[in-house]
PDB file of N, CA and C in Angstrom:
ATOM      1  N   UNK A  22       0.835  -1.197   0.000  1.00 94.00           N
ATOM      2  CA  UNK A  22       0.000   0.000   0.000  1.00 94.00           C
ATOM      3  C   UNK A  22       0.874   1.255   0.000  1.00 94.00           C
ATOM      4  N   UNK A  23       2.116   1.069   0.837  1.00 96.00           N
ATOM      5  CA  UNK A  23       2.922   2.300   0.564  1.00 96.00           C
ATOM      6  C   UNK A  23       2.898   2.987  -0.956  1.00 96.00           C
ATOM      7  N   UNK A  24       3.510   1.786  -1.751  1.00 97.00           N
ATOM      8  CA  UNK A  24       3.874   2.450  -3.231  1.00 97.00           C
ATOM      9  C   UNK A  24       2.288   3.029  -4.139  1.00 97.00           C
ATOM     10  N   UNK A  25       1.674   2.649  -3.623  1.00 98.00           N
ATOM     11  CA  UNK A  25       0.694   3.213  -4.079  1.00 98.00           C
ATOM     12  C   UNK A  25       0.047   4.348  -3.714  1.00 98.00           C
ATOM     13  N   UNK A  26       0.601   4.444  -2.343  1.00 98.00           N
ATOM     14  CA  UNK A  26       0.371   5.983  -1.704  1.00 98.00           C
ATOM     15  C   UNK A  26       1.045   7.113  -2.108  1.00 98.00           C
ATOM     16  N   UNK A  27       2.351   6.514  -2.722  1.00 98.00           N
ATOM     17  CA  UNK A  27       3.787   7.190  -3.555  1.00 98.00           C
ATOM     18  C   UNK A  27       3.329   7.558  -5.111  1.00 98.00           C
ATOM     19  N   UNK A  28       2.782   6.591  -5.440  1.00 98.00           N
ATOM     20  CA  UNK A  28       2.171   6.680  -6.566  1.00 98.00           C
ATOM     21  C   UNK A  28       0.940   8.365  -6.491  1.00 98.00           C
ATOM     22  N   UNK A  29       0.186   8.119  -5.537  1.00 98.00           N
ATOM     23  CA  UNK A  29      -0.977   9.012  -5.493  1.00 98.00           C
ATOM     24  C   UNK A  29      -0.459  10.533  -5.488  1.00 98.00           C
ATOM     25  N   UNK A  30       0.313  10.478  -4.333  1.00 98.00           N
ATOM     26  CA  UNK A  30       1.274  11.676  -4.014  1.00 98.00           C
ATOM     27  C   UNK A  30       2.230  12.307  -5.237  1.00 98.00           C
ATOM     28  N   UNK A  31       2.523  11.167  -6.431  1.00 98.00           N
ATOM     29  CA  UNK A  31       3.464  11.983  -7.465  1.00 98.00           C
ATOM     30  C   UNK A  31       2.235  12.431  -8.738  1.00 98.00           C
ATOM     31  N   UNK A  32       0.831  11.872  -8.418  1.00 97.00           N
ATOM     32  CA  UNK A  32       0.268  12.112  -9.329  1.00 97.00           C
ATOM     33  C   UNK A  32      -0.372  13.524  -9.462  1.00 97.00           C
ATOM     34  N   UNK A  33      -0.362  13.930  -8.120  1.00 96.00           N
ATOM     35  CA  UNK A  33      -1.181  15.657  -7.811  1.00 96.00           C
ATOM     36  C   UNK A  33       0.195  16.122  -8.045  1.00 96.00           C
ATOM     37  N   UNK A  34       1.494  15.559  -6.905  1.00 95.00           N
ATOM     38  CA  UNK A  34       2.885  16.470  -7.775  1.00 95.00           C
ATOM     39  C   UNK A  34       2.851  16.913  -9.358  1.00 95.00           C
ATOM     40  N   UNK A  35       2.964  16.190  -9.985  1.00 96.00           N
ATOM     41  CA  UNK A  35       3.324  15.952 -11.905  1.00 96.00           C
ATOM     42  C   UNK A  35       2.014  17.071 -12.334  1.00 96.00           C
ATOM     43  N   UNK A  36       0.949  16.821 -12.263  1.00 93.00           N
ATOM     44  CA  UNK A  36       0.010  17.463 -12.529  1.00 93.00           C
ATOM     45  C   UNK A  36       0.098  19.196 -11.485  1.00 93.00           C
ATOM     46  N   UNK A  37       0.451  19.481 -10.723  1.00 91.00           N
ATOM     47  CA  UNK A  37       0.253  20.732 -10.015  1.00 91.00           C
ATOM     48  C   UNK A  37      -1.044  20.835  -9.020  1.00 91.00           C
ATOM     49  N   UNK A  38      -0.955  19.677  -8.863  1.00 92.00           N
ATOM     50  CA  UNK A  38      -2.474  19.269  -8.061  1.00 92.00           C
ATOM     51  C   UNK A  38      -2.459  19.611  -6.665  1.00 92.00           C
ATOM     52  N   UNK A  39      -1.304  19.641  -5.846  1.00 94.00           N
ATOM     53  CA  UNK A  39      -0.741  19.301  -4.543  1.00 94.00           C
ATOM     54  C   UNK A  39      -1.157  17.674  -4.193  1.00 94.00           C
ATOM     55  N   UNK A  40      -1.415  17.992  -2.724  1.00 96.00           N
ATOM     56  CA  UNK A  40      -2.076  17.014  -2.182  1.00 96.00           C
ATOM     57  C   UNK A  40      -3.055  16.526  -2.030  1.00 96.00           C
ATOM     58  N   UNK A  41      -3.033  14.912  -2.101  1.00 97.00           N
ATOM     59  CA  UNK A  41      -4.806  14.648  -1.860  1.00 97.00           C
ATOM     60  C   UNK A  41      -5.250  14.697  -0.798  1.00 97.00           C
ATOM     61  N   UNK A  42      -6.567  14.749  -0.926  1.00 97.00           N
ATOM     62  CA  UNK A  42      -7.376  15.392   0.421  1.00 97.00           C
ATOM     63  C   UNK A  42      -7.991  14.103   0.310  1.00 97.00           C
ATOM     64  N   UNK A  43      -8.760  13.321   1.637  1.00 96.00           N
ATOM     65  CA  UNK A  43      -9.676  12.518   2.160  1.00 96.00           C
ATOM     66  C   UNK A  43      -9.144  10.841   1.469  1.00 96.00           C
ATOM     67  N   UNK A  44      -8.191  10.723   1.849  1.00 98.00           N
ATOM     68  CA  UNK A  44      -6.854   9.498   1.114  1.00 98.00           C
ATOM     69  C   UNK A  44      -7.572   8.529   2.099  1.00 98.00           C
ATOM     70  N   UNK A  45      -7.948   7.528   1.698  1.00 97.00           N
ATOM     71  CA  UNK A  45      -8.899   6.053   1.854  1.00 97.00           C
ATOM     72  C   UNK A  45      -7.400   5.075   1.583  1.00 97.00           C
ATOM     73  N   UNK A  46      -7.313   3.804   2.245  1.00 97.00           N
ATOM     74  CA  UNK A  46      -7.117   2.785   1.681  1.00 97.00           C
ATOM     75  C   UNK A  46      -7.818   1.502   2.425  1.00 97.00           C
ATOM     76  N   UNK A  47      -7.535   0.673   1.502  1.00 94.00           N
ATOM     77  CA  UNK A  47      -7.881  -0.732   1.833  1.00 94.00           C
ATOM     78  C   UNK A  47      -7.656  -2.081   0.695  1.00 94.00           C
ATOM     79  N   UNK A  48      -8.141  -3.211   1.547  1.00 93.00           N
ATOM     80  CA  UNK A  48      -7.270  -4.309   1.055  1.00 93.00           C
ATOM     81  C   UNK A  48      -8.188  -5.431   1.017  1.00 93.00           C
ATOM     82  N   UNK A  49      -8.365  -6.291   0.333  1.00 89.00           N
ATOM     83  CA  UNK A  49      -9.428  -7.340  -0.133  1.00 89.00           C
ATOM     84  C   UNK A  49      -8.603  -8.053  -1.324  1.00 89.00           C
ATOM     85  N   UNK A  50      -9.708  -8.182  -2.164  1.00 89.00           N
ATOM     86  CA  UNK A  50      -8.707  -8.905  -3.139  1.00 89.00           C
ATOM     87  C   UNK A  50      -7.457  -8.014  -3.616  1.00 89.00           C
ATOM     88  N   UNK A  51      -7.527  -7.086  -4.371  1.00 95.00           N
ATOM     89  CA  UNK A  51      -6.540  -6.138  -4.451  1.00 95.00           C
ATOM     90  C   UNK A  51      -6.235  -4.722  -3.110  1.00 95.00           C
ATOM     91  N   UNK A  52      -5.173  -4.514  -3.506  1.00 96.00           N
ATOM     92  CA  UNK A  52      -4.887  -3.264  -2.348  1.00 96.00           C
ATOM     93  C   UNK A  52      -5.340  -2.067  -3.166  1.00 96.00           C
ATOM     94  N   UNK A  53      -6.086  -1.157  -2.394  1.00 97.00           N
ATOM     95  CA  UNK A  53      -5.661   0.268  -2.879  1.00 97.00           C
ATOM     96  C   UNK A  53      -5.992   1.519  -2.661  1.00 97.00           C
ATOM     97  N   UNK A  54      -5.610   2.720  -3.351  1.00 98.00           N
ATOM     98  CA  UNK A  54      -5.556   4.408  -2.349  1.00 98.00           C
ATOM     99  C   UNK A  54      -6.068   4.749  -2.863  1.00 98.00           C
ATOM    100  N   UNK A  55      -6.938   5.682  -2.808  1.00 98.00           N
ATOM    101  CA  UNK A  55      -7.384   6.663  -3.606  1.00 98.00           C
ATOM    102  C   UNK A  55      -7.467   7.886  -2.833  1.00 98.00           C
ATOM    103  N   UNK A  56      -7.555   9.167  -3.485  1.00 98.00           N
ATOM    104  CA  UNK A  56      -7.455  10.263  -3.202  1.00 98.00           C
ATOM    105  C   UNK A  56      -8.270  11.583  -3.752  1.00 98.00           C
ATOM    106  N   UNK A  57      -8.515  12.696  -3.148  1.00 97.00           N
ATOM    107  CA  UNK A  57      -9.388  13.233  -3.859  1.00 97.00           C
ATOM    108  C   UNK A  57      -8.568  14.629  -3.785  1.00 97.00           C
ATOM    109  N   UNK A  58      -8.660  15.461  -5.682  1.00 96.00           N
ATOM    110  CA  UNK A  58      -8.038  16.770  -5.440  1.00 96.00           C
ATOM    111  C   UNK A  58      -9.132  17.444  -6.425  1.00 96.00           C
ATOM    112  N   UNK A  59      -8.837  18.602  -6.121  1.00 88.00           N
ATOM    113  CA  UNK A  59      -9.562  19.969  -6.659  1.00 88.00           C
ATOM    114  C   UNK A  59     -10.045  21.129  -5.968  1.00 88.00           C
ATOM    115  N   UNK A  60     -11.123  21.761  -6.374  1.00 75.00           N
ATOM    116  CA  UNK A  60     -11.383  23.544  -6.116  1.00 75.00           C
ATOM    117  C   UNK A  60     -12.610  23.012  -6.219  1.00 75.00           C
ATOM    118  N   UNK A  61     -13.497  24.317  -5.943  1.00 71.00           N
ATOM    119  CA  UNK A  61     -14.652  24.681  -6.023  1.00 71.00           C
ATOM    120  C   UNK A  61     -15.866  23.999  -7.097  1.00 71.00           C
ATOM    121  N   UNK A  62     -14.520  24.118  -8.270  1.00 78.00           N
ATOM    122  CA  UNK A  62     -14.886  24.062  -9.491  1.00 78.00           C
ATOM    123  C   UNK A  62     -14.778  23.287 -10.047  1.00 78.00           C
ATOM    124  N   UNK A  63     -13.768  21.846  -9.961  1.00 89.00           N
ATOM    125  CA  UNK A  63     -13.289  20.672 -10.776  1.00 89.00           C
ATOM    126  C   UNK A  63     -12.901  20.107  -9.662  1.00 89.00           C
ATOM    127  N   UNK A  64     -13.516  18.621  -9.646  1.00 94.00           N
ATOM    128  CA  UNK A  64     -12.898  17.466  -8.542  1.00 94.00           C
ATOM    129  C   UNK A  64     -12.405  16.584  -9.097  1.00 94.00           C
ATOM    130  N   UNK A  65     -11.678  15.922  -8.932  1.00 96.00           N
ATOM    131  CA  UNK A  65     -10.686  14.572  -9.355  1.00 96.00           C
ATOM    132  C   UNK A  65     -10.616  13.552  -8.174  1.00 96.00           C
ATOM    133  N   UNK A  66     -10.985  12.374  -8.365  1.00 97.00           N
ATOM    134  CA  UNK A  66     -10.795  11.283  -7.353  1.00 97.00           C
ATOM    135  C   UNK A  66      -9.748  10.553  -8.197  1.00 97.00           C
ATOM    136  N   UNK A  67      -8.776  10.354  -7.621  1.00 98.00           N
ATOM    137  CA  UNK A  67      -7.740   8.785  -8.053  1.00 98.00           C
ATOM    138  C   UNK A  67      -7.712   8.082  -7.230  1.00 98.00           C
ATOM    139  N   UNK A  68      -7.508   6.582  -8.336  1.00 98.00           N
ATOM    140  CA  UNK A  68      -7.626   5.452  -7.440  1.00 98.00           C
ATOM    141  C   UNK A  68      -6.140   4.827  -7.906  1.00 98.00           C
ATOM    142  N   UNK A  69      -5.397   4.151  -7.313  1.00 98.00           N
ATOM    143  CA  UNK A  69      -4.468   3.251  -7.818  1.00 98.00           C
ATOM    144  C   UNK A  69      -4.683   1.788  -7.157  1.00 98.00           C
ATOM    145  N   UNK A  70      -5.085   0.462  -7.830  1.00 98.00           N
ATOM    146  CA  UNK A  70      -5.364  -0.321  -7.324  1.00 98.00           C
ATOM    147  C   UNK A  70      -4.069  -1.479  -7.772  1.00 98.00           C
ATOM    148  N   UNK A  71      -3.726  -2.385  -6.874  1.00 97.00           N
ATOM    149  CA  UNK A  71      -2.815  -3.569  -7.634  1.00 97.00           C
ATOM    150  C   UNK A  71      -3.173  -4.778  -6.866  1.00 97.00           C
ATOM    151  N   UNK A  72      -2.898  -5.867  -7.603  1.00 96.00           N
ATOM    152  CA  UNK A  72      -2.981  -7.200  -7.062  1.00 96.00           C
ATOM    153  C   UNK A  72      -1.652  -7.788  -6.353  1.00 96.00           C
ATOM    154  N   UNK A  73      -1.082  -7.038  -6.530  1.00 94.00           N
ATOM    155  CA  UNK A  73       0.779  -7.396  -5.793  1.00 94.00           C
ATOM    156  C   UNK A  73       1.758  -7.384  -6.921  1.00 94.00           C
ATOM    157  N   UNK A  74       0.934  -7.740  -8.688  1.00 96.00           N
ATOM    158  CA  UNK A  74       2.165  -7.794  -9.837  1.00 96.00           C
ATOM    159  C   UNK A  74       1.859  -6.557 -10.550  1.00 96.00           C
ATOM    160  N   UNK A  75       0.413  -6.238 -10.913  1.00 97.00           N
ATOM    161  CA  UNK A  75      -0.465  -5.329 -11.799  1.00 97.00           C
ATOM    162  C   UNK A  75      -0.604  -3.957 -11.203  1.00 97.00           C
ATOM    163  N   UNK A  76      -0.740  -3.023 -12.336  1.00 98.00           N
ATOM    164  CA  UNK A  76      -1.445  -1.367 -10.853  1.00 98.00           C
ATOM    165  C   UNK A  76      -2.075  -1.263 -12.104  1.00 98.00           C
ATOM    166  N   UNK A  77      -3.258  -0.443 -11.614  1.00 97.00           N
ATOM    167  CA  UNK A  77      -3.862   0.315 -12.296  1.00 97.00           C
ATOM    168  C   UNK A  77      -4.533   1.647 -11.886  1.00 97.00           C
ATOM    169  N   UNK A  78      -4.181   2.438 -12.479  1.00 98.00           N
ATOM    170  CA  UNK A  78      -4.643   4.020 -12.272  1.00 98.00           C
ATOM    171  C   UNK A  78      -5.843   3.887 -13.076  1.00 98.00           C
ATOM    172  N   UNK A  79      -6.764   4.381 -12.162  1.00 97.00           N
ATOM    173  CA  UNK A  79      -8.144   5.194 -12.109  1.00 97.00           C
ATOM    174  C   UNK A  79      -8.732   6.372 -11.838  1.00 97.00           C
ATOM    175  N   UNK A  80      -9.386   7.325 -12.716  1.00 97.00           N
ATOM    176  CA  UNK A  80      -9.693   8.696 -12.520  1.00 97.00           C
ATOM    177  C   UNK A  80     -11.118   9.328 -12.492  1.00 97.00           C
ATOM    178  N   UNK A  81     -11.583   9.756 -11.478  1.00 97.00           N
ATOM    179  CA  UNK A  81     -12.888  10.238 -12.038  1.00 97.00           C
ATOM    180  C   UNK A  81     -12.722  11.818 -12.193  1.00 97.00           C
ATOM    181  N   UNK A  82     -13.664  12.534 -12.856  1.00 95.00           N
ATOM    182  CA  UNK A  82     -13.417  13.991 -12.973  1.00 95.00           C
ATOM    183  C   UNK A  82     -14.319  14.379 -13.138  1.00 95.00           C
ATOM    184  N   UNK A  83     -15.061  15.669 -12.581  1.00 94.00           N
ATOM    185  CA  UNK A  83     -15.979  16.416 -12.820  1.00 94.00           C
ATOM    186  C   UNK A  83     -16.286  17.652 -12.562  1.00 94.00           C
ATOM    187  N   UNK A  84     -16.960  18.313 -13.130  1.00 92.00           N
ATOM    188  CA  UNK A  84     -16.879  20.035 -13.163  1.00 92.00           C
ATOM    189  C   UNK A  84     -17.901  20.173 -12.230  1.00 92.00           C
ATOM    190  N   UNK A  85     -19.399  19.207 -11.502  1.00 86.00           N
ATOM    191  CA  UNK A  85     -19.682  19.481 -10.382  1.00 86.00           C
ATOM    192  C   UNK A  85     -19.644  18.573  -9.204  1.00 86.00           C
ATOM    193  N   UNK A  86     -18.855  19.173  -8.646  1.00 81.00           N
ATOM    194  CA  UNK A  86     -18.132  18.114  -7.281  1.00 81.00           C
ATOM    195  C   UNK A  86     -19.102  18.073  -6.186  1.00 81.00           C
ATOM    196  N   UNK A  87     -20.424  19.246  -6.386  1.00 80.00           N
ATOM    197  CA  UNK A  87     -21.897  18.804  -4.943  1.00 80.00           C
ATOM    198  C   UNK A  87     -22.305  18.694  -5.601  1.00 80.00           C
ATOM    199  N   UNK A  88     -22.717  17.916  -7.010  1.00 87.00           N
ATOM    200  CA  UNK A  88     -23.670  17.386  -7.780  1.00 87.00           C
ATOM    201  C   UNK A  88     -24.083  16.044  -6.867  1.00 87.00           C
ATOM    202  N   UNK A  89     -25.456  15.608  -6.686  1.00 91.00           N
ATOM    203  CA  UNK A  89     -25.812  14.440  -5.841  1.00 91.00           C
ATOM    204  C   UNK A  89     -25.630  13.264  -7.141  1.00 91.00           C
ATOM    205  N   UNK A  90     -25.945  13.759  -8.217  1.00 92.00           N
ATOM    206  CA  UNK A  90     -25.172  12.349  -9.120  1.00 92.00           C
ATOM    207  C   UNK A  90     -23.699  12.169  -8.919  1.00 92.00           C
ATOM    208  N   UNK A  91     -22.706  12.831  -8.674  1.00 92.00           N
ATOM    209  CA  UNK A  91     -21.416  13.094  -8.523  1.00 92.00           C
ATOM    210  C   UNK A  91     -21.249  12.031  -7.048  1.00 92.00           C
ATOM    211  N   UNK A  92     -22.246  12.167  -6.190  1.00 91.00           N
ATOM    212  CA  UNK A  92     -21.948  11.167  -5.310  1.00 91.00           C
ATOM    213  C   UNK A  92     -22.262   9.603  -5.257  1.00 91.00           C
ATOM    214  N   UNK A  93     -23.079  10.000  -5.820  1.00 95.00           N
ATOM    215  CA  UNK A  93     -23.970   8.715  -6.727  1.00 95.00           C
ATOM    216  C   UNK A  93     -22.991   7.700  -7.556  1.00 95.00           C
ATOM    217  N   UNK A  94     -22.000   8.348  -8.142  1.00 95.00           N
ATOM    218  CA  UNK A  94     -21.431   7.462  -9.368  1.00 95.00           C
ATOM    219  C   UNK A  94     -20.100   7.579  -8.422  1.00 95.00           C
ATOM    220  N   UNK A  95     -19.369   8.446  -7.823  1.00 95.00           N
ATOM    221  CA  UNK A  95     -17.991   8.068  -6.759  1.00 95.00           C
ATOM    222  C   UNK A  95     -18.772   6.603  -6.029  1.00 95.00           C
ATOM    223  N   UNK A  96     -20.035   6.227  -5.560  1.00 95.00           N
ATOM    224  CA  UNK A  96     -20.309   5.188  -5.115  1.00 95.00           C
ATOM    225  C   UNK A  96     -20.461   4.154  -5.606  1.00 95.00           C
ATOM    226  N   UNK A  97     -20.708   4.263  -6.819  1.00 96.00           N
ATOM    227  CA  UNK A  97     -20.752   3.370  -7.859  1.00 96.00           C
ATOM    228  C   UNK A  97     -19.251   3.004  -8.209  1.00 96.00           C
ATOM    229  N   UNK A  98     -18.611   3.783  -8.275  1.00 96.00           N
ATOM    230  CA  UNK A  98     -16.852   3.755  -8.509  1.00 96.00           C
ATOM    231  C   UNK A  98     -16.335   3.086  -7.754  1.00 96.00           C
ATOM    232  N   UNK A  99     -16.051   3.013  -6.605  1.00 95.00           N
ATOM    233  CA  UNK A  99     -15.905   2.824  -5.458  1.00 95.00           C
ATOM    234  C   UNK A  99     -16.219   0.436  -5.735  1.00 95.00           C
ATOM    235  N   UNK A 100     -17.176   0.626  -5.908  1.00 94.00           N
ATOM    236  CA  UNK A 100     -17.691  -0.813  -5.646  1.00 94.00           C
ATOM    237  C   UNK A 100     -17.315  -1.672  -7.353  1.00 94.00           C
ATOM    238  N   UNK A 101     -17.017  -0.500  -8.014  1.00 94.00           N
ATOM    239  CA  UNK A 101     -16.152  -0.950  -9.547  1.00 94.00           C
ATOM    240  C   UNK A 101     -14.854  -1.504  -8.775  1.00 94.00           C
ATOM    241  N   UNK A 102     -13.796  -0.528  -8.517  1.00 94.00           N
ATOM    242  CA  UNK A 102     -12.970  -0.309  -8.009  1.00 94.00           C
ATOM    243  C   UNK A 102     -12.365  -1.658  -6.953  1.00 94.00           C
ATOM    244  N   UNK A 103     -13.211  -2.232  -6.397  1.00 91.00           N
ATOM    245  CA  UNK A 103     -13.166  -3.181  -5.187  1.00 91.00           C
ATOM    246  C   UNK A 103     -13.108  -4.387  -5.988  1.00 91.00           C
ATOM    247  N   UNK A 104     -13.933  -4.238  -7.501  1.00 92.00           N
ATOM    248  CA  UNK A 104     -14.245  -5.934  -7.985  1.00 92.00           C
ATOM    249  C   UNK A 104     -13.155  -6.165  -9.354  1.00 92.00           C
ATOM    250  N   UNK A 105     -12.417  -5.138  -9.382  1.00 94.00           N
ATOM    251  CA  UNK A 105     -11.313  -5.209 -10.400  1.00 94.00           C
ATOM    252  C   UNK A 105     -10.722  -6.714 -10.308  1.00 94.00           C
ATOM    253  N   UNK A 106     -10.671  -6.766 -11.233  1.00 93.00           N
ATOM    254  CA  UNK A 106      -9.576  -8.278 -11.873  1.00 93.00           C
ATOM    255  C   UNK A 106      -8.901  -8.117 -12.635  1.00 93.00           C
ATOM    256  N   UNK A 107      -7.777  -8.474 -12.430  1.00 94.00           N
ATOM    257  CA  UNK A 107      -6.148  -8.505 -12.850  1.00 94.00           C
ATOM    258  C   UNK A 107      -6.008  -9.503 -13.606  1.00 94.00           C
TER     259      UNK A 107
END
């Protein structure tokens, strides 16, 4: 889970994002972090998930971040996210 936290952290670096805010992890079949960056105006959730050989980066993005569909589909993401297969 570290490198994937390393991972999360160079991805707001590279981009000018800073840091993620409200950083989740956990572990089941695959491990993984996700993180949430943006403004007012544009939200970004990343996920980096791996099975121990595989990673995969995941992004959601949207221009309204208190949209109640916006929470709706991060929940839906979320339970994508958990059933990934490698």
């Amino acid at each position: 889970i570290a490198a994937l936290q390393s991972l999360l952290l160079a991805f707001g670096d590279s981009r000018g994002l800073g840091s993620p805010a409200n950083v989740s992890k956990g572990q089941g079949r695959n491990c993984f972090v996700s993180g949430d960056f943006g403004s007012t105006e544009e939200f970004v959730r990343v996920w980096y998930v791996s099975d121990g050989q595989d990673v995969a980066l995941v992004t959601y993005v949207t221009q309204q971040p208190k949209n109640k569909a916006t929470v709706e589909e991060l929940r839906d993401a979320q339970v994508l996210i958990e059933s990934l297969e490698f």
